[in-house]
mmCIF file with all atom_site columns, C-alpha atoms in Angstrom:
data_model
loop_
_atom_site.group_PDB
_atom_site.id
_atom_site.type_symbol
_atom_site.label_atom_id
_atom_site.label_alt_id
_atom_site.label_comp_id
_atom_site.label_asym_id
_atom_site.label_entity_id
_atom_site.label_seq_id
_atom_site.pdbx_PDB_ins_code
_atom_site.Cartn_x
_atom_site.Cartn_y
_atom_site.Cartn_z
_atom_site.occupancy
_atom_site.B_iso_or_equiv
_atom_site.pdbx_formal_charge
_atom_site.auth_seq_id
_atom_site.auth_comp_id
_atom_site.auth_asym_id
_atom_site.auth_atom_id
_atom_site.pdbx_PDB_model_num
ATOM 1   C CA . UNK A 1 1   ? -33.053 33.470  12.099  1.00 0.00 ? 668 UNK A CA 1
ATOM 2   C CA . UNK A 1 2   ? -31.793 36.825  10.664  1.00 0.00 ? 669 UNK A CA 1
ATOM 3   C CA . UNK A 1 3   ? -28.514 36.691  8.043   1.00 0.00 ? 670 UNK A CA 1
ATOM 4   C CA . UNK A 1 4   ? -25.816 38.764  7.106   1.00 0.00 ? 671 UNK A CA 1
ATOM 5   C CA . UNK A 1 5   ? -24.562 39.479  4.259   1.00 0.00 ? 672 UNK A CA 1
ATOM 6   C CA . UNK A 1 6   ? -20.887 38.606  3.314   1.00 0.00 ? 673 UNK A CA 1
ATOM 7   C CA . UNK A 1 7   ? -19.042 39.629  0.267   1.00 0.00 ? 674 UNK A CA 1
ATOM 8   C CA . UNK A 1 8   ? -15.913 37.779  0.087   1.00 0.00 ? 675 UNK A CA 1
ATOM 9   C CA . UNK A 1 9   ? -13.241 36.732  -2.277  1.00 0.00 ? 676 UNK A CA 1
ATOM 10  C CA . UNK A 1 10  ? -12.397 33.203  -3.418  1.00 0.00 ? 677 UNK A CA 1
ATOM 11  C CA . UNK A 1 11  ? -9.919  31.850  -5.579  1.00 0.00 ? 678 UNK A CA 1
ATOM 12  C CA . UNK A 1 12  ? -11.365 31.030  -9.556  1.00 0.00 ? 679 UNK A CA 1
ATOM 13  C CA . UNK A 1 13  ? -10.833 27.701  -8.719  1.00 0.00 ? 680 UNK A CA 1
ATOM 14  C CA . UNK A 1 14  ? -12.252 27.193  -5.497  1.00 0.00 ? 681 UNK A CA 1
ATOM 15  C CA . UNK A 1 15  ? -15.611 29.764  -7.246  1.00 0.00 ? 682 UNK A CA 1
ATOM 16  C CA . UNK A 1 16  ? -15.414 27.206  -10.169 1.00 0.00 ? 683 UNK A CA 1
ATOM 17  C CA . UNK A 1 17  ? -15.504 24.434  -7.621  1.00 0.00 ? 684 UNK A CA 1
ATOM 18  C CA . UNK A 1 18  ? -18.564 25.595  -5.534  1.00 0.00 ? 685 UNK A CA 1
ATOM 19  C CA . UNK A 1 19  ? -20.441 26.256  -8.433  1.00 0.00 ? 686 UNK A CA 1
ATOM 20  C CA . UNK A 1 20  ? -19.835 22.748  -9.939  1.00 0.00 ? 687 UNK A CA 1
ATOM 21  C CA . UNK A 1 21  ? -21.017 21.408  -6.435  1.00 0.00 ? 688 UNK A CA 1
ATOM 22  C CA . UNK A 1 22  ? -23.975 24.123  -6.580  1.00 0.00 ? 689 UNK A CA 1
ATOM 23  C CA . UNK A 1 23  ? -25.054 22.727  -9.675  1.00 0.00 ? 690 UNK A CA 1
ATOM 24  C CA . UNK A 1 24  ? -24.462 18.719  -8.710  1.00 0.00 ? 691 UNK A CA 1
ATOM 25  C CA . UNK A 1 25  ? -26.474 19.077  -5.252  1.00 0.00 ? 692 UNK A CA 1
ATOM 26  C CA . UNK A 1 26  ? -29.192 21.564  -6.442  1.00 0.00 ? 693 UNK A CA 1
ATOM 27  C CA . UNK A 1 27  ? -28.697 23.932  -3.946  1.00 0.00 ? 694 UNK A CA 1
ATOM 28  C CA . UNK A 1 28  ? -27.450 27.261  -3.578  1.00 0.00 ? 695 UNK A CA 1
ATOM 29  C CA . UNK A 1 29  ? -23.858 28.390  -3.107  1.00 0.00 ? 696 UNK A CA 1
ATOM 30  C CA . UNK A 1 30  ? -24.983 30.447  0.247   1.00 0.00 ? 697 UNK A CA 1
ATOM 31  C CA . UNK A 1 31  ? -26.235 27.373  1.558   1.00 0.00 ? 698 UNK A CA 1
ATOM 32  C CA . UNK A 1 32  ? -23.423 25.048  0.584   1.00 0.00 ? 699 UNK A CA 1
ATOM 33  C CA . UNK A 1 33  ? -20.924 27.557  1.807   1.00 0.00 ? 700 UNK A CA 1
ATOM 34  C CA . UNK A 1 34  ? -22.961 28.422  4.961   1.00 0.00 ? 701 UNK A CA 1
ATOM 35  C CA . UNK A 1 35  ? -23.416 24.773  5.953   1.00 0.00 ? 702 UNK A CA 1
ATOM 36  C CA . UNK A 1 36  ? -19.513 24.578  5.488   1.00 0.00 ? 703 UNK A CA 1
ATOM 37  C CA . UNK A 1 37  ? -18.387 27.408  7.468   1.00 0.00 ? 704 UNK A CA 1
ATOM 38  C CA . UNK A 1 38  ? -21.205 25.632  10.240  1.00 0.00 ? 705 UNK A CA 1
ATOM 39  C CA . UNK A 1 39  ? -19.172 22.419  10.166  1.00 0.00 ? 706 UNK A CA 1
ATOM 40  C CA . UNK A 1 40  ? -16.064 23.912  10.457  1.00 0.00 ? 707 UNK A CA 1
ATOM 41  C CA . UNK A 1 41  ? -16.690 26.323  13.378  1.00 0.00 ? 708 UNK A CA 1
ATOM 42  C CA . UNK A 1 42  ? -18.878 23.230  15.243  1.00 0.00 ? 709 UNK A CA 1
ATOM 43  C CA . UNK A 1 43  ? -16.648 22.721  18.548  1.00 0.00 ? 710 UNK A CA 1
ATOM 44  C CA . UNK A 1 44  ? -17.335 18.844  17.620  1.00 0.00 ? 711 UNK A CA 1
ATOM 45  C CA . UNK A 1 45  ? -16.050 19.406  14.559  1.00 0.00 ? 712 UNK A CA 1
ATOM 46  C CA . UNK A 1 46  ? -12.212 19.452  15.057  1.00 0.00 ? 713 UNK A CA 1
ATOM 47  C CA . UNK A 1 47  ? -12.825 16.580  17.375  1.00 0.00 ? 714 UNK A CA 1
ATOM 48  C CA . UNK A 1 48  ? -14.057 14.519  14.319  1.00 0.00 ? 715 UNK A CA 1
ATOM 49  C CA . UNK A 1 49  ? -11.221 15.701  11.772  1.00 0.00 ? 716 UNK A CA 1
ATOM 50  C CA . UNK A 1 50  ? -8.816  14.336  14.586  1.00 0.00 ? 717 UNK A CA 1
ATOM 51  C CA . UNK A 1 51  ? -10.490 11.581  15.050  1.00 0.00 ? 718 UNK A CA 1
ATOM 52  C CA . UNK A 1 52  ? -10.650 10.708  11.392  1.00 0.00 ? 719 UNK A CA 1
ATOM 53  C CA . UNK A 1 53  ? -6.819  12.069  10.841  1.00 0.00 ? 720 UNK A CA 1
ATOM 54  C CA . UNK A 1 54  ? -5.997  9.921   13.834  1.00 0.00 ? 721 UNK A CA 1
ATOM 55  C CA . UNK A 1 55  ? -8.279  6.483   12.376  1.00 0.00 ? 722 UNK A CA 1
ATOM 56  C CA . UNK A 1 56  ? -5.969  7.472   8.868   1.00 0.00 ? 723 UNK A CA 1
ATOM 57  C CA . UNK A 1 57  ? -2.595  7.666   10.484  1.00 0.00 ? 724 UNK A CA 1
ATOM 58  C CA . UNK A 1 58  ? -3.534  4.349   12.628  1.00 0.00 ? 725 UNK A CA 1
ATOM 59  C CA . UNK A 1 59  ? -3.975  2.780   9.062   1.00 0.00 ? 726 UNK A CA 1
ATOM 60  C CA . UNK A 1 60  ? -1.026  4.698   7.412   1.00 0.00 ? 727 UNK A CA 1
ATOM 61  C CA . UNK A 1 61  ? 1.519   3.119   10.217  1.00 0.00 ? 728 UNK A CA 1
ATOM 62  C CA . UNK A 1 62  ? -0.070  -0.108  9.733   1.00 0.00 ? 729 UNK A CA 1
ATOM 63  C CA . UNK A 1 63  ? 0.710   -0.441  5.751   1.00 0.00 ? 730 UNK A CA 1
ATOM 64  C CA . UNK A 1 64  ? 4.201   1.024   6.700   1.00 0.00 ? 731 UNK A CA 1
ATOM 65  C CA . UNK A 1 65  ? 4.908   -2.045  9.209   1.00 0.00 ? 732 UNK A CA 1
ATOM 66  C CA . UNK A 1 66  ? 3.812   -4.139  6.441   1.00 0.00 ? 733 UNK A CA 1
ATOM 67  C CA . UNK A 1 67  ? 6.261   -2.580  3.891   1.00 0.00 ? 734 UNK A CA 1
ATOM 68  C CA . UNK A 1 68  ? 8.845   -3.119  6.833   1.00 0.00 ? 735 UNK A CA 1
ATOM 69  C CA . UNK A 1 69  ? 8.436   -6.533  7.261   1.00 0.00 ? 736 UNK A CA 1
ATOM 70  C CA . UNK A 1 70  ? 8.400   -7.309  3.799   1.00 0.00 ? 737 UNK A CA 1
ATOM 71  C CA . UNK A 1 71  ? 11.457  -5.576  3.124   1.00 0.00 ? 738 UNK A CA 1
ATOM 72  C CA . UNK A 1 72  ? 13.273  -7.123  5.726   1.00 0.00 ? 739 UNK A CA 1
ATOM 73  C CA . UNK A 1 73  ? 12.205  -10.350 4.215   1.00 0.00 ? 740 UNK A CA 1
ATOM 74  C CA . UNK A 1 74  ? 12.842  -9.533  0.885   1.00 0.00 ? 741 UNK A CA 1
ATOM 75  C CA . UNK A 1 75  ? 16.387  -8.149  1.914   1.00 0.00 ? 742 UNK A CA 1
ATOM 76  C CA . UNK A 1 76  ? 17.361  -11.182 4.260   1.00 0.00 ? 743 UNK A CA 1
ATOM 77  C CA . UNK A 1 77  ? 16.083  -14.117 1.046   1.00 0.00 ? 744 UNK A CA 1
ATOM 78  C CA . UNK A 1 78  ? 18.552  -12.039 -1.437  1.00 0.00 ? 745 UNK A CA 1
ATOM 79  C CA . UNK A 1 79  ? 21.412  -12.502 1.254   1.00 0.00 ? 746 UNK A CA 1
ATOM 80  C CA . UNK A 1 80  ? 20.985  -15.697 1.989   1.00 0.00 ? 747 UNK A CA 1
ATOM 81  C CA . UNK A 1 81  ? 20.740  -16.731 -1.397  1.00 0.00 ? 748 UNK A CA 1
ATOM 82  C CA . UNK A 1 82  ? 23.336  -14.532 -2.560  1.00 0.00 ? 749 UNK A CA 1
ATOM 83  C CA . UNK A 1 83  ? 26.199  -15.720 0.330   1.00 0.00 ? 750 UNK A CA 1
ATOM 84  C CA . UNK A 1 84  ? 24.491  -19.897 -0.601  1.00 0.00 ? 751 UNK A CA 1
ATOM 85  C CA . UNK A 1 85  ? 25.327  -19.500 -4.323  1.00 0.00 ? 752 UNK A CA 1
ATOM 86  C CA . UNK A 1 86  ? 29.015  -18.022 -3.765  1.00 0.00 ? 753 UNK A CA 1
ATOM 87  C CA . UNK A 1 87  ? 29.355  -21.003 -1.347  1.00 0.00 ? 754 UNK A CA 1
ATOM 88  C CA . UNK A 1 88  ? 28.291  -23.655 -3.811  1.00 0.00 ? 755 UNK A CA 1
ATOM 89  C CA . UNK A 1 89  ? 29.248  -22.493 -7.475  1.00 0.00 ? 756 UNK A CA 1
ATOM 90  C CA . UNK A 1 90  ? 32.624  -23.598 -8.536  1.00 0.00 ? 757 UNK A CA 1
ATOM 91  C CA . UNK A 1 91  ? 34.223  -21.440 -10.934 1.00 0.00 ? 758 UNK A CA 1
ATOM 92  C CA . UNK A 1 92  ? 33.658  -21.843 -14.748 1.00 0.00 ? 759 UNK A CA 1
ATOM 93  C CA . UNK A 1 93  ? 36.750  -22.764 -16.558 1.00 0.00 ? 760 UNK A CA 1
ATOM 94  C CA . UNK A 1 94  ? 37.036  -20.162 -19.649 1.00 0.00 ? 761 UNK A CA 1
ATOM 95  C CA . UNK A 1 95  ? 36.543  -22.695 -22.665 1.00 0.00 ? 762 UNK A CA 1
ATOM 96  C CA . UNK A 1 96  ? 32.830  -23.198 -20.878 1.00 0.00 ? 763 UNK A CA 1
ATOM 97  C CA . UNK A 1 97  ? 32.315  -19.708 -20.554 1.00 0.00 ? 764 UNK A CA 1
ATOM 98  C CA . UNK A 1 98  ? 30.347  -18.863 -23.396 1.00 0.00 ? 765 UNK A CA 1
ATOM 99  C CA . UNK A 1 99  ? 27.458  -22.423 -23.169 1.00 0.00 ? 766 UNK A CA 1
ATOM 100 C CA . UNK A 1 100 ? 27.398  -21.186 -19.083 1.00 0.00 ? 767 UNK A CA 1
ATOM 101 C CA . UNK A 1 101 ? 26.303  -17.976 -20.007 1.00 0.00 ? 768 UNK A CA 1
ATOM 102 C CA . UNK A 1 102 ? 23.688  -19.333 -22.750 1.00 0.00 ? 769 UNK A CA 1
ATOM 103 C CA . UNK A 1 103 ? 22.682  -21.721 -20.110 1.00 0.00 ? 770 UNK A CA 1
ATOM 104 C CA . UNK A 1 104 ? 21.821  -18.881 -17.443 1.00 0.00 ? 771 UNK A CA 1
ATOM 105 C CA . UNK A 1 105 ? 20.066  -16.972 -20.372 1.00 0.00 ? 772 UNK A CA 1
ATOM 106 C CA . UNK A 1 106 ? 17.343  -19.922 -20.479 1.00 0.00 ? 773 UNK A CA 1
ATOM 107 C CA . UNK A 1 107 ? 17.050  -20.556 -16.983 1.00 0.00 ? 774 UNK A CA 1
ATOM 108 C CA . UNK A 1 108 ? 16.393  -16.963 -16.630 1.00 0.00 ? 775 UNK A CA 1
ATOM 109 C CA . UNK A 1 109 ? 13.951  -16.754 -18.854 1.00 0.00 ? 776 UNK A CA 1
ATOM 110 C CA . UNK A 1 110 ? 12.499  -19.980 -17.396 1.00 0.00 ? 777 UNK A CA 1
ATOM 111 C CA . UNK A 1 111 ? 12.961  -17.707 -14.159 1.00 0.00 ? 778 UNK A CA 1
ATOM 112 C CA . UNK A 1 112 ? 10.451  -14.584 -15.199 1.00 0.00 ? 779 UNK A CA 1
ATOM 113 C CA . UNK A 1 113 ? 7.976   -17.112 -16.868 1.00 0.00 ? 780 UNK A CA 1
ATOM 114 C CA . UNK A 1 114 ? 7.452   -18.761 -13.391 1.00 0.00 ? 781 UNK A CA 1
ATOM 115 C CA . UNK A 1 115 ? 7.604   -15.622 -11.634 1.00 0.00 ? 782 UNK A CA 1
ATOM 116 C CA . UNK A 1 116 ? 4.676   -14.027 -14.061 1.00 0.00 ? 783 UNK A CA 1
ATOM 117 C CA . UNK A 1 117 ? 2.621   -17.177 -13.490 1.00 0.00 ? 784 UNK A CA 1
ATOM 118 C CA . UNK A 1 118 ? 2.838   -16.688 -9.733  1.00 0.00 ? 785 UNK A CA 1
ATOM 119 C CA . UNK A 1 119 ? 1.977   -13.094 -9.638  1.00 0.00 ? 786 UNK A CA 1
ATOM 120 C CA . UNK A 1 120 ? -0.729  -13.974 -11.923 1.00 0.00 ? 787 UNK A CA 1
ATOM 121 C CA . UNK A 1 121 ? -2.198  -16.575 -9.681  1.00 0.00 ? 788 UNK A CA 1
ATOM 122 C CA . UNK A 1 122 ? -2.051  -13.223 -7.032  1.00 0.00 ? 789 UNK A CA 1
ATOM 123 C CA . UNK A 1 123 ? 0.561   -15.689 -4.785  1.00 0.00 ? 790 UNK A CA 1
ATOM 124 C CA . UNK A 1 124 ? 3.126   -13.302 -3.146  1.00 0.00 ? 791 UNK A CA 1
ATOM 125 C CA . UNK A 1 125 ? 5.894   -15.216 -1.872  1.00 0.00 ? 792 UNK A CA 1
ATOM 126 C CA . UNK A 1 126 ? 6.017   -12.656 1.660   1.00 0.00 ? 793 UNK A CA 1
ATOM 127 C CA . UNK A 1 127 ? 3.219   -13.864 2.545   1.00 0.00 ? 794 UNK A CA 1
ATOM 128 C CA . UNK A 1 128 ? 3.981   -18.085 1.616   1.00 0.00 ? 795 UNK A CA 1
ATOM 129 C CA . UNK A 1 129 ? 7.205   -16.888 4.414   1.00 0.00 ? 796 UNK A CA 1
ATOM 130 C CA . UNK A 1 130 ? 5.448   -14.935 6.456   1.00 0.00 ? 797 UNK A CA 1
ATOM 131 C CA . UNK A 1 131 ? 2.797   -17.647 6.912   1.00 0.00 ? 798 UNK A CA 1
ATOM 132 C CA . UNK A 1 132 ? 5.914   -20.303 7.133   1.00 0.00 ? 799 UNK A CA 1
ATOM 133 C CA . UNK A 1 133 ? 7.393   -18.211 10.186  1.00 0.00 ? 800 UNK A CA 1
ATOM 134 C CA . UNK A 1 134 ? 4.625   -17.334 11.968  1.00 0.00 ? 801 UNK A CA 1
ATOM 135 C CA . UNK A 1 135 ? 2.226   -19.965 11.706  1.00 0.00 ? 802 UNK A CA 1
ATOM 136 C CA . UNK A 1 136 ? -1.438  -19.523 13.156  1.00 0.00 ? 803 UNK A CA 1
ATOM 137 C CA . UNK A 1 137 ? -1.839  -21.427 16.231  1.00 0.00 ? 804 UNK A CA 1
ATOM 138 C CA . UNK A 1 138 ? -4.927  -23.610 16.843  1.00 0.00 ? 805 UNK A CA 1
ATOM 139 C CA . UNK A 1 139 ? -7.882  -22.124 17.237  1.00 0.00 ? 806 UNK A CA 1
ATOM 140 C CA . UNK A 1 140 ? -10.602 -20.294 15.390  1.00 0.00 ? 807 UNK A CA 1
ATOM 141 C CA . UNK A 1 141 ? -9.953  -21.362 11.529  1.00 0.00 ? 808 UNK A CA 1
ATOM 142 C CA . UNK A 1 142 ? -8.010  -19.072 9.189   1.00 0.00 ? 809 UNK A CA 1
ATOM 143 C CA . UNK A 1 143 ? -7.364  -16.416 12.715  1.00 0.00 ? 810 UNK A CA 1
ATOM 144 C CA . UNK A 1 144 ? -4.698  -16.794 15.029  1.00 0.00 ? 811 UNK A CA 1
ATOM 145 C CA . UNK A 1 145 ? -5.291  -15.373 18.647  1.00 0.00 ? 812 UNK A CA 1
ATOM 146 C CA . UNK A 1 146 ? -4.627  -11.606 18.140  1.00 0.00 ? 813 UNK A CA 1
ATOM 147 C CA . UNK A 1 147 ? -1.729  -12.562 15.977  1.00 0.00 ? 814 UNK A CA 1
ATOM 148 C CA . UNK A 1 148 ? -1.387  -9.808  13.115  1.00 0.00 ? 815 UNK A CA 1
ATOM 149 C CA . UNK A 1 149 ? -2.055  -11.180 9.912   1.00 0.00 ? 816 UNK A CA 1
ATOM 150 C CA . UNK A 1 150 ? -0.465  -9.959  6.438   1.00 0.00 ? 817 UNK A CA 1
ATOM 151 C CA . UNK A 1 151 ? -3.954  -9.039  5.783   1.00 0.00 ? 818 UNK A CA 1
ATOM 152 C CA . UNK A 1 152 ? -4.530  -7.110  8.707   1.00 0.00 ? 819 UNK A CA 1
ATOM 153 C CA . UNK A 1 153 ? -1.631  -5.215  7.789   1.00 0.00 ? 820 UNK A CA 1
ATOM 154 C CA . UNK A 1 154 ? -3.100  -3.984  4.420   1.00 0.00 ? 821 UNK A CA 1
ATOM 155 C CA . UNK A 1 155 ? -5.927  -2.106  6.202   1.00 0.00 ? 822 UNK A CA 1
#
């Protein structure tokens, strides 16, 4: 097979880069480059960058659902918790003011305590909901019947 021969021009870093690679694989930079160019002109070729850029969106959307759903969990708890509080906490008369406030102090703390414990466990309380809401139904253990799971949404 006969070869021509190219000069061309590459950035410093992209020189710096092949070299590096050069070096690491133990082959020369006419080969790496040549076996590059090869890939990229390959009719086949594109079809496997879509592919793969399709396969990476597929996942992308998947994780965004995720985020979706937990944030419309996340938002709907505060409200309802939010609205149930102003429904059931009388007002403070002013001469109790001052314990009410040291009282909410402790319970807060008492709050984050819990709430480190639980993330250090590696609980997450979407999930404990999600689960709640949209139980799996009989069948195969630990797999509904094409049911997403949270877990399915992470990948």
């Amino acid at each position: 097979m006969s070869r021509a021969r190219l000069n061309i021009f590459l950035e410093h870093e992209h020189a710096k880069l092949l070299q590096e690679l050069a070096t690491m694989k133990r082959m020369s930079k006419s080969s790496i480059v040549a076996a590059s160019l090869a890939s990229y002109l390959s009719p086949d070729g594109a079809d496997r960058r879509e592919v793969l850029t399709a396969r990476r969106l597929g996942q992308l959307s998947h994780q965004f659902e995720r985020l979706e759903r937990d944030q419309a969990i996340l938002i709907e708890t505060v409200a309802l918790f939010v609205r149930h509080q102003l429904a059931v906490t009388v007002p403070i008369p002013e001469a109790h003011q001052d314990a009410a406030r040291a009282q909410g102090r402790a319970r807060f703390e008492q709050f984050v305590e819990q709430l480190a414990r639980h993330l250090q466990r590696g609980h997450s309380l979407v999930r404990d909901v999600f689960t709640e809401i949209a139980p799996e139904p009989t069948g195969e253990p630990g797999r509904s019947n094409g049911a997403r799971q949270p877990e399915d949404l992470a990948s």
